[in-house]
């Protein structure tokens, strides 16, 4: 095959090779989040190299992602390191058995209007996670 140019970076994603140069910011951020879920921590310098963007761009991406996800970023003399807690997984959208029991107890304890309010909160929360 053809060798990539110096300006084209290649990212291995689930066994598929694809060029990263020119990746839209939203797609890059989604990929950064996916990588952090897999690796749990990564330096901004490594991410910048891997995605073929500046460290400042990665820094901005991490700031934006940390507004929506539990990403902890530590900035230091030699760049930054992003950490994602072990408990967070993108695929984990199921309630635990204890969470389900608590919601059932709340449901039975609430009257009609309160139950509607609780259901609206749960629906809003579900949509919030779905569209982030």
XYZ file of N, CA and C in Angstrom:
396
model
N 0.797 -1.181 0.000
C 0.000 0.000 0.000
C 0.838 1.242 0.000
N 0.192 2.346 -0.168
C 0.838 3.655 -0.197
C 1.166 4.101 1.224
N 2.397 4.618 1.413
C 2.812 5.126 2.720
C 2.136 6.465 2.986
N 1.668 6.719 4.223
C 1.039 8.010 4.517
C 2.070 9.128 4.490
N 1.644 10.318 4.097
C 2.539 11.472 4.112
C 2.786 11.893 5.551
N 3.728 12.809 5.731
C 4.051 13.278 7.081
C 2.873 14.012 7.710
N 1.947 14.528 6.881
C 0.816 15.277 7.408
C -0.387 14.399 7.708
N -0.323 13.146 7.317
C -1.449 12.256 7.539
C -1.107 11.310 8.679
N -1.976 11.303 9.675
C -1.778 10.401 10.796
C -2.794 9.289 10.687
N -2.411 8.137 11.103
C -3.275 6.968 11.012
C -3.676 6.541 12.416
N -4.947 6.241 12.578
C -5.471 5.803 13.864
C -6.049 4.409 13.708
N -5.646 3.511 14.561
C -6.212 2.166 14.554
C -7.484 2.190 15.380
N -8.608 1.903 14.776
C -9.876 1.938 15.473
C -10.614 0.629 15.218
N -10.643 -0.233 16.223
C -11.351 -1.509 16.148
C -10.947 -2.289 14.907
N -9.626 -2.335 14.658
C -9.119 -3.117 13.545
C -9.211 -2.418 12.200
N -9.758 -1.221 12.159
C -9.893 -0.484 10.904
C -8.923 0.683 10.926
N -8.232 0.905 9.835
C -7.308 2.017 9.731
C -8.007 3.149 8.999
N -7.895 4.356 9.573
C -8.489 5.488 8.883
C -7.645 6.728 9.119
N -7.667 7.630 8.166
C -6.900 8.863 8.289
C -7.573 9.775 9.304
N -6.761 10.494 10.073
C -7.279 11.379 11.108
C -7.230 12.833 10.654
N -6.342 13.159 9.756
C -6.189 14.547 9.300
C -7.526 15.086 8.791
N -7.902 16.257 9.285
C -9.142 16.860 8.838
C -10.384 16.331 9.542
N -10.210 15.551 10.596
C -11.342 15.020 11.347
C -12.102 16.169 12.006
N -13.426 16.196 11.888
C -14.198 17.263 12.544
C -14.007 17.218 14.063
N -14.057 18.380 14.734
C -13.842 18.412 16.189
C -14.768 17.478 16.965
N -16.046 17.410 16.597
C -16.967 16.546 17.346
C -16.571 15.078 17.218
N -16.127 14.682 16.048
C -15.692 13.290 15.847
C -14.397 13.027 16.606
N -13.481 14.000 16.583
C -12.215 13.848 17.309
C -12.485 13.713 18.810
N -13.389 14.542 19.333
C -13.702 14.471 20.767
C -14.338 13.139 21.134
N -15.212 12.645 20.279
C -15.818 11.326 20.529
C -14.751 10.242 20.536
N -13.800 10.358 19.632
C -12.717 9.372 19.565
C -11.794 9.488 20.776
N -11.530 10.721 21.227
C -10.725 10.920 22.444
C -11.414 10.262 23.632
N -12.719 10.472 23.761
C -13.480 9.865 24.857
C -13.428 8.344 24.779
N -13.581 7.803 23.580
C -13.517 6.345 23.397
C -12.144 5.814 23.797
N -11.092 6.526 23.403
C -9.734 6.100 23.766
C -9.513 6.176 25.270
N -10.018 7.243 25.901
C -9.872 7.359 27.356
C -10.633 6.251 28.082
N -11.784 5.855 27.536
C -12.530 4.742 28.139
C -11.722 3.445 28.058
N -10.959 3.311 27.023
C -10.145 2.108 26.836
C -8.850 2.171 27.657
N -8.157 3.326 27.605
C -6.838 3.461 28.234
C -6.895 3.972 29.670
N -7.946 4.715 30.023
C -8.176 5.318 31.340
C -7.319 6.538 31.610
N -6.169 6.707 30.976
C -5.391 7.935 31.103
C -4.504 8.087 29.871
N -4.216 9.332 29.543
C -3.363 9.612 28.383
C -2.856 11.036 28.484
N -1.672 11.279 27.929
C -1.126 12.627 27.951
C -1.665 13.421 26.766
N -1.740 14.731 26.957
C -2.191 15.619 25.889
C -1.225 15.562 24.708
N 0.057 15.423 24.990
C 1.067 15.361 23.923
C 0.842 14.126 23.061
N 0.604 12.979 23.691
C 0.352 11.754 22.929
C -0.920 11.870 22.096
N -1.963 12.440 22.687
C -3.217 12.612 21.945
C -3.025 13.554 20.761
N -2.282 14.645 20.970
C -2.029 15.598 19.886
C -1.291 14.916 18.736
N -0.304 14.115 19.068
C 0.452 13.395 18.046
C -0.435 12.378 17.334
N -1.211 11.652 18.110
C -2.058 10.608 17.541
C -3.130 11.168 16.604
N -3.661 12.356 16.942
C -4.721 12.942 16.130
C -4.209 13.976 15.125
N -2.930 14.256 15.151
C -2.359 15.179 14.187
C -2.805 16.610 14.354
N -3.014 17.013 15.608
C -3.412 18.385 15.916
C -2.456 18.936 16.968
N -2.581 20.226 17.265
C -1.711 20.834 18.264
C -2.133 20.400 19.666
N -1.202 20.552 20.594
C -1.503 20.254 21.992
C -2.578 21.213 22.514
N -2.573 22.445 22.013
C -3.592 23.422 22.417
C -4.987 22.960 21.993
N -5.091 22.380 20.796
C -6.378 21.854 20.328
C -6.856 20.731 21.240
N -5.941 19.833 21.610
C -6.296 18.739 22.525
C -6.692 19.305 23.881
N -5.983 20.318 24.330
C -6.306 20.947 25.616
C -7.746 21.482 25.583
N -8.098 22.165 24.485
C -9.465 22.678 24.338
C -10.479 21.531 24.293
N -10.141 20.466 23.565
C -11.035 19.306 23.501
C -11.265 18.717 24.886
N -10.201 18.591 25.673
C -10.322 18.010 27.015
C -11.134 18.900 27.942
N -10.983 20.208 27.809
C -11.782 21.133 28.618
C -13.264 20.954 28.289
N -13.576 20.887 27.005
C -14.973 20.707 26.584
C -15.504 19.356 27.045
N -14.740 18.297 26.839
C -15.189 16.964 27.271
C -15.381 16.892 28.783
N -14.518 17.574 29.536
C -14.626 17.512 31.004
C -15.865 18.236 31.526
N -16.504 19.053 30.686
C -17.767 19.687 31.076
C -18.921 18.695 31.060
N -18.789 17.616 30.302
C -19.871 16.654 30.118
C -19.574 15.270 30.683
N -18.315 14.954 30.869
C -17.912 13.628 31.327
C -16.952 13.778 32.498
N -16.818 12.738 33.334
C -15.966 12.843 34.530
C -14.470 12.714 34.223
N -13.997 13.508 33.283
C -12.580 13.497 32.924
C -11.850 14.471 33.838
N -10.798 13.979 34.460
C -9.969 14.826 35.312
C -8.679 15.115 34.548
N -8.375 16.391 34.367
C -7.171 16.775 33.637
C -6.225 17.469 34.596
N -4.992 17.014 34.613
C -3.959 17.615 35.437
C -2.959 18.282 34.504
N -2.839 19.594 34.632
C -1.893 20.329 33.791
C -0.613 20.534 34.569
N 0.512 20.331 33.910
C 1.799 20.486 34.571
C 2.832 21.095 33.651
N 4.034 21.095 34.125
C 5.155 21.706 33.401
C 5.352 21.072 32.028
N 5.122 19.807 31.923
C 5.376 19.095 30.669
C 4.088 18.709 29.951
N 3.068 19.504 30.095
C 1.809 19.215 29.412
C 0.748 18.759 30.378
N -0.248 18.080 29.856
C -1.362 17.641 30.671
C -1.588 16.149 30.555
N -2.256 15.615 31.562
C -2.635 14.206 31.577
C -4.123 14.136 31.875
N -4.849 13.402 31.049
C -6.283 13.218 31.247
C -6.527 11.849 31.872
N -7.360 11.830 32.893
C -7.729 10.586 33.581
C -9.240 10.413 33.507
N -9.680 9.189 33.296
C -11.100 8.861 33.327
C -11.290 7.795 34.396
N -12.194 8.014 35.363
C -12.381 7.047 36.452
C -12.777 5.659 35.932
N -12.363 4.649 36.663
C -12.643 3.256 36.266
C -14.141 2.965 36.183
N -14.943 3.659 36.976
C -16.382 3.354 37.023
C -17.121 3.846 35.790
N -16.536 4.789 35.031
C -17.255 5.349 33.892
C -17.012 4.532 32.632
N -18.117 4.145 31.988
C -18.061 3.445 30.705
C -19.176 3.983 29.835
N -18.876 4.258 28.581
C -19.883 4.785 27.666
C -21.053 3.831 27.487
N -20.774 2.540 27.504
C -21.813 1.542 27.243
C -22.717 1.311 28.440
N -22.315 1.774 29.616
C -23.048 1.478 30.843
C -24.233 2.429 31.001
N -25.368 2.042 30.440
C -26.571 2.865 30.566
C -27.652 2.131 31.346
N -27.285 1.050 31.969
C -28.231 0.258 32.744
C -28.171 0.703 34.201
N -29.301 0.617 34.866
C -29.341 0.901 36.299
C -28.888 -0.329 37.062
N -28.241 -0.095 38.187
C -27.876 -1.208 39.054
C -29.146 -1.703 39.755
N -29.132 -2.918 40.277
C -30.313 -3.417 41.011
C -30.721 -2.497 42.170
N -29.758 -1.947 42.900
C -30.072 -1.038 44.012
C -30.735 0.238 43.498
N -30.270 0.751 42.345
C -30.872 1.948 41.766
C -32.313 1.674 41.337
N -32.545 0.522 40.750
C -33.905 0.152 40.321
C -34.849 0.047 41.512
N -34.393 -0.582 42.598
C -35.216 -0.724 43.800
C -35.575 0.640 44.367
N -34.589 1.542 44.442
C -34.850 2.880 44.963
C -35.866 3.617 44.090
N -35.728 3.529 42.775
C -36.687 4.194 41.893
C -38.090 3.614 42.050
N -38.201 2.309 42.244
C -39.505 1.690 42.459
C -40.137 2.183 43.761
N -39.306 2.306 44.813
C -39.805 2.824 46.091
C -40.295 4.256 45.933
N -39.525 5.063 45.229
C -39.932 6.452 44.991
C -41.229 6.508 44.199
N -41.324 5.664 43.207
C -42.507 5.656 42.342
C -43.776 5.358 43.141
N -43.700 4.406 44.051
C -44.874 4.047 44.839
C -45.183 5.086 45.911
N -44.173 5.859 46.350
C -44.372 6.851 47.410
C -44.884 8.196 46.887
N -44.807 8.406 45.597
C -45.188 9.704 45.042
C -46.634 9.717 44.569
N -47.255 10.897 44.685
C -48.614 11.019 44.159
C -48.553 11.364 42.670
N -49.683 11.560 42.032
C -49.761 11.768 40.585
C -48.863 12.865 40.050
N -48.962 14.075 40.635
C -48.163 15.195 40.125
C -46.675 14.996 40.397
N -46.340 14.521 41.608
C -44.938 14.269 41.942
C -44.346 13.194 41.037
N -45.163 12.169 40.736
C -44.708 11.099 39.850
C -44.433 11.644 38.450
N -45.281 12.561 37.978
C -45.054 13.185 36.670
C -43.749 13.975 36.667
N -43.491 14.703 37.762
C -42.249 15.473 37.861
C -41.041 14.541 37.853
N -41.121 13.455 38.638
C -40.012 12.502 38.671
C -39.786 11.893 37.288
N -40.859 11.512 36.613
C -40.719 10.931 35.272
C -40.122 11.936 34.299
N -40.478 13.221 34.439
C -39.894 14.229 33.545
C -38.396 14.388 33.805
N -37.999 14.302 35.073
C -36.569 14.376 35.408
C -35.829 13.189 34.800
N -36.372 12.002 34.961
C -35.728 10.807 34.408
C -35.652 10.869 32.889
N -36.717 11.342 32.249
C -36.716 11.461 30.789
C -35.672 12.479 30.346
N -35.606 13.604 31.063
C -34.619 14.636 30.722
C -33.208 14.106 30.910
N -32.981 13.364 31.981
C -31.666 12.787 32.252
C -31.287 11.808 31.145
N -32.221 10.961 30.735
C -31.954 9.981 29.676
C -31.621 10.690 28.370
N -32.362 11.734 28.029
C -32.089 12.479 26.802
C -30.753 13.198 26.899
N -30.447 13.710 28.087
C -29.176 14.401 28.302
C -28.011 13.489 27.966
N -28.056 12.249 28.465
C -26.963 11.310 28.188
C -26.988 10.844 26.747
N -28.191 10.707 26.170
C -28.312 10.208 24.810
C -27.712 11.169 23.791
N -27.900 12.478 24.005
C -27.508 13.456 22.999
C -26.212 14.195 23.318
N -25.483 13.794 24.327
C -24.216 14.457 24.647
C -23.145 14.044 23.694
